[in-house]
CSV table of C-alpha atoms in Angstrom, one decimal:
chain,number,residue,atom,x,y,z
J,1,UNK,CA,-15.7,5.0,-1.6
J,2,UNK,CA,-15.1,8.2,-3.7
J,3,UNK,CA,-16.3,11.4,-2.1
J,4,UNK,CA,-16.0,14.4,-4.3
J,5,UNK,CA,-12.4,14.7,-5.4
J,6,UNK,CA,-11.3,12.1,-2.8
J,7,UNK,CA,-11.1,8.4,-3.3
J,8,UNK,CA,-12.3,8.1,0.3
J,9,UNK,CA,-11.5,9.8,3.6
J,10,UNK,CA,-11.4,9.5,7.4
J,11,UNK,CA,-13.3,12.2,9.4
J,12,UNK,CA,-12.3,12.7,13.0
J,13,UNK,CA,-15.3,13.2,15.3
J,14,UNK,CA,-13.4,14.5,18.4
J,15,UNK,CA,-14.2,18.0,19.6
J,16,UNK,CA,-12.3,20.8,18.0
J,17,UNK,CA,-9.1,21.6,19.9
J,18,UNK,CA,-7.6,25.1,19.9
J,19,UNK,CA,-4.2,23.8,21.1
J,20,UNK,CA,-2.4,20.4,21.0
J,21,UNK,CA,0.8,19.1,22.5
J,22,UNK,CA,3.7,17.2,20.9
J,23,UNK,CA,2.0,13.9,21.3
J,24,UNK,CA,-1.1,15.1,19.4
J,25,UNK,CA,1.1,16.6,16.7
J,26,UNK,CA,2.9,13.3,16.2
J,27,UNK,CA,-0.4,11.4,16.1
J,28,UNK,CA,-1.6,13.6,13.3
J,29,UNK,CA,1.4,12.8,11.2
J,30,UNK,CA,0.9,9.1,11.8
J,31,UNK,CA,-2.7,9.4,10.6
J,32,UNK,CA,-1.6,11.3,7.5
J,33,UNK,CA,0.9,8.5,6.6
J,34,UNK,CA,-1.5,5.6,7.3
J,35,UNK,CA,-3.0,5.4,3.8
J,36,UNK,CA,0.2,5.5,1.9
J,37,UNK,CA,1.9,2.8,4.0
J,38,UNK,CA,-1.2,0.5,4.0
J,39,UNK,CA,-1.4,0.9,0.2
J,40,UNK,CA,2.3,0.0,-0.2
J,41,UNK,CA,2.0,-3.0,2.0
J,42,UNK,CA,-1.1,-4.3,0.1
J,43,UNK,CA,-0.1,-3.6,-3.5
J,44,UNK,CA,3.7,-3.5,-3.2
J,45,UNK,CA,3.8,-0.1,-4.8
J,46,UNK,CA,2.6,3.4,-4.3
J,47,UNK,CA,0.2,5.7,-6.3
J,48,UNK,CA,-0.9,9.3,-6.3
J,49,UNK,CA,-3.9,8.4,-4.1
J,50,UNK,CA,-2.2,9.5,-0.9
J,51,UNK,CA,-0.5,12.6,-2.3
J,52,UNK,CA,-2.8,15.0,-0.5
J,53,UNK,CA,-2.1,13.2,2.8
J,54,UNK,CA,1.7,13.6,2.2
J,55,UNK,CA,1.2,17.3,1.4
J,56,UNK,CA,-0.7,17.8,4.6
J,57,UNK,CA,1.9,16.0,6.7
J,58,UNK,CA,4.7,18.0,5.2
J,59,UNK,CA,2.9,21.3,5.6
J,60,UNK,CA,2.2,20.5,9.3
J,61,UNK,CA,5.8,19.5,9.9
J,62,UNK,CA,7.0,22.7,8.3
J,63,UNK,CA,4.6,24.9,10.2
J,64,UNK,CA,4.9,23.7,13.7
J,65,UNK,CA,7.4,20.8,13.8
J,66,UNK,CA,10.8,22.3,14.6
J,67,UNK,CA,9.4,24.7,17.3
J,68,UNK,CA,7.1,22.2,19.0
J,69,UNK,CA,9.6,19.3,19.1
J,70,UNK,CA,12.4,21.5,20.2
J,71,UNK,CA,14.7,20.2,17.5
J,72,UNK,CA,18.1,21.8,17.6
J,73,UNK,CA,17.4,22.8,21.2
J,74,UNK,CA,15.6,25.9,20.1
J,75,UNK,CA,12.1,25.3,21.4
J,76,UNK,CA,11.8,29.0,22.3
J,77,UNK,CA,12.0,30.1,18.6
J,78,UNK,CA,8.8,30.3,16.5
J,79,UNK,CA,10.1,29.7,13.0
J,80,UNK,CA,7.8,30.8,10.2
J,81,UNK,CA,5.1,33.5,9.7
J,82,UNK,CA,1.4,34.0,9.0
J,83,UNK,CA,2.2,34.2,5.3
J,84,UNK,CA,2.5,30.5,4.9
J,85,UNK,CA,5.2,27.8,4.7
J,86,UNK,CA,8.7,29.2,4.7
J,87,UNK,CA,11.1,26.3,5.0
J,88,UNK,CA,11.3,24.5,1.7
J,89,UNK,CA,11.5,25.4,-2.0
J,90,UNK,CA,11.2,29.0,-3.3
J,91,UNK,CA,9.9,30.4,-0.1
J,92,UNK,CA,13.4,30.3,1.4
J,93,UNK,CA,14.7,32.8,-1.1
J,94,UNK,CA,12.0,35.3,-0.2
J,95,UNK,CA,12.7,35.2,3.6
J,96,UNK,CA,15.3,37.6,4.9
J,97,UNK,CA,15.0,37.1,8.7
J,98,UNK,CA,17.2,34.0,8.9
J,99,UNK,CA,20.2,32.7,7.0
J,100,UNK,CA,20.5,30.0,4.3
J,101,UNK,CA,22.3,27.9,6.8
J,102,UNK,CA,19.3,28.1,9.2
J,103,UNK,CA,17.0,27.2,6.3
J,104,UNK,CA,19.0,24.1,5.6
J,105,UNK,CA,18.9,23.1,9.3
J,106,UNK,CA,15.2,23.6,9.4
J,107,UNK,CA,14.8,21.6,6.2
J,108,UNK,CA,16.8,18.8,7.8
J,109,UNK,CA,14.7,18.9,11.0
J,110,UNK,CA,11.5,18.8,9.1
J,111,UNK,CA,12.8,15.8,7.1
J,112,UNK,CA,13.8,14.0,10.4
J,113,UNK,CA,10.3,14.7,11.9
J,114,UNK,CA,8.6,13.2,8.9
J,115,UNK,CA,11.0,10.2,8.7
J,116,UNK,CA,10.3,9.4,12.4
J,117,UNK,CA,6.6,9.7,11.9
J,118,UNK,CA,6.7,7.5,8.8
J,119,UNK,CA,8.6,4.8,10.7
J,120,UNK,CA,6.1,4.9,13.6
J,121,UNK,CA,3.3,4.6,11.1
J,122,UNK,CA,4.9,1.6,9.5
J,123,UNK,CA,5.2,-0.1,12.9
J,124,UNK,CA,1.5,0.7,13.7
J,125,UNK,CA,0.3,-0.7,10.4
J,126,UNK,CA,2.4,-3.9,10.7
J,127,UNK,CA,1.3,-4.6,14.3
J,128,UNK,CA,-2.4,-4.1,13.4
J,129,UNK,CA,-2.5,-5.4,9.8
J,130,UNK,CA,-5.2,-8.0,10.6
J,131,UNK,CA,-7.6,-5.2,11.8
J,132,UNK,CA,-6.7,-3.0,8.8
J,133,UNK,CA,-7.7,-5.8,6.4
J,134,UNK,CA,-10.9,-6.5,8.3
J,135,UNK,CA,-12.0,-2.9,8.4
J,136,UNK,CA,-11.0,-2.4,4.7
J,137,UNK,CA,-13.2,-5.4,3.7
J,138,UNK,CA,-16.1,-4.1,5.7
J,139,UNK,CA,-15.7,-0.7,4.0
J,140,UNK,CA,-15.9,-2.3,0.6
J,141,UNK,CA,-19.3,-3.7,1.6
J,142,UNK,CA,-20.8,-0.9,3.7
J,143,UNK,CA,-18.9,2.3,2.5
J,144,UNK,CA,-19.0,3.9,5.9
J,145,UNK,CA,-17.9,2.5,9.3
J,146,UNK,CA,-18.3,4.2,12.6
J,147,UNK,CA,-15.2,4.8,14.7
J,148,UNK,CA,-16.5,2.7,17.7
J,149,UNK,CA,-16.8,-0.3,15.5
J,150,UNK,CA,-13.2,0.2,14.2
J,151,UNK,CA,-11.9,0.4,17.8
J,152,UNK,CA,-13.7,-2.9,18.6
J,153,UNK,CA,-12.3,-4.4,15.4
J,154,UNK,CA,-8.7,-3.7,16.7
J,155,UNK,CA,-9.6,-5.3,20.0
J,156,UNK,CA,-11.0,-8.4,18.2
J,157,UNK,CA,-7.8,-8.6,16.1
J,158,UNK,CA,-5.7,-8.6,19.2
J,159,UNK,CA,-7.9,-11.4,20.6
J,160,UNK,CA,-7.1,-13.6,17.6
J,161,UNK,CA,-10.0,-12.9,15.2
J,162,UNK,CA,-9.3,-13.2,11.4
J,163,UNK,CA,-9.8,-10.4,8.9
J,164,UNK,CA,-12.9,-12.1,7.5
J,165,UNK,CA,-14.4,-12.6,10.9
J,166,UNK,CA,-13.8,-8.9,11.7
J,167,UNK,CA,-15.3,-7.8,8.4
J,168,UNK,CA,-18.4,-10.0,8.9
J,169,UNK,CA,-18.9,-8.7,12.5
J,170,UNK,CA,-18.6,-5.1,11.4
J,171,UNK,CA,-21.1,-5.6,8.6
J,172,UNK,CA,-23.5,-7.5,10.9
J,173,UNK,CA,-23.3,-4.7,13.5
J,174,UNK,CA,-23.8,-2.0,10.9
J,175,UNK,CA,-26.8,-3.8,9.4
J,176,UNK,CA,-28.3,-4.3,12.9
J,177,UNK,CA,-27.8,-0.7,13.8
J,178,UNK,CA,-29.5,0.4,10.6
J,179,UNK,CA,-32.4,-1.8,11.3
J,180,UNK,CA,-32.7,-0.4,14.8
J,181,UNK,CA,-32.7,3.1,13.5
J,182,UNK,CA,-35.2,2.3,10.8
J,183,UNK,CA,-37.5,0.7,13.5
J,184,UNK,CA,-37.1,3.7,15.8
J,185,UNK,CA,-37.9,6.0,12.9
J,186,UNK,CA,-41.0,4.0,11.9
J,187,UNK,CA,-42.2,3.9,15.5
J,188,UNK,CA,-41.7,7.7,15.8
J,189,UNK,CA,-43.7,8.2,12.5
J,190,UNK,CA,-46.5,5.9,13.8
J,191,UNK,CA,-46.6,7.7,17.1
J,192,UNK,CA,-46.8,11.1,15.4
J,193,UNK,CA,-49.6,9.8,13.1
J,194,UNK,CA,-51.6,8.5,16.1
J,195,UNK,CA,-51.1,11.7,18.0
J,196,UNK,CA,-52.2,13.7,15.0
J,197,UNK,CA,-55.3,11.5,14.6
J,198,UNK,CA,-56.2,12.0,18.3
J,199,UNK,CA,-55.8,15.7,18.0
J,200,UNK,CA,-58.1,15.8,15.0
J,201,UNK,CA,-60.6,13.6,16.9
J,202,UNK,CA,-60.6,16.0,19.8
J,203,UNK,CA,-61.2,18.9,17.5
J,204,UNK,CA,-64.1,17.1,15.9
J,205,UNK,CA,-65.7,16.4,19.3
J,206,UNK,CA,-65.5,20.1,20.2
J,207,UNK,CA,-67.4,21.3,17.1
J,208,UNK,CA,-71.0,22.3,17.7
J,209,UNK,CA,-73.7,19.9,16.3
J,210,UNK,CA,-75.5,21.7,13.5
J,211,UNK,CA,-79.3,21.5,13.6
J,212,UNK,CA,-80.9,20.3,10.5
J,213,UNK,CA,-83.7,22.6,9.1
J,214,UNK,CA,-87.3,21.4,9.7
J,215,UNK,CA,-89.2,20.4,6.6
J,216,UNK,CA,-92.1,22.6,5.6
J,217,UNK,CA,-95.5,21.4,6.8
J,218,UNK,CA,-94.1,19.1,9.5
J,219,UNK,CA,-94.8,19.5,13.2
J,220,UNK,CA,-92.0,20.0,15.6
């Protein structure tokens, strides 16, 4: 479902990492390409919906790709600077610390990195298309799906479940989870209300009993 300027998004919940290795870098590229490839397989064409994902993938490959993957045998060289991307487009003409030939080599390396990641993503989508369809259908009904349910959906797909079975299971689990949470919240509210009532009763018991004034002319 649309969220702000995005038509929808995936939010990773893993802990923040200061450093990541080559495998992690390649996985990030696969994630970035997932939406575009799934869209193309489903509709037979592509739209501007995944344009930001492609920009992120290209930027990541330009920033750390050649040095991290050791392309060209130069894994000891840190290409780039803190000023931003330097490999493609007009930025090349403003850099004076490497030649145009090196710039062309880096551009070719970045293109090769992206091409490899794109092919890997295509394979992942093809192998898990049943799960993709099931999760997509569930998202249309519930808008948000937890990552643990998505992982289970892939396991169910590998076990032979159909997309509709997977979607129905996800929706059922999501509804059940929401009901459990609502019940827990209601129980917590009732417990708090009971405790508040008990505290008030204790306060009332500790209050001194006020003596009523004796009527005039009456004997005590």
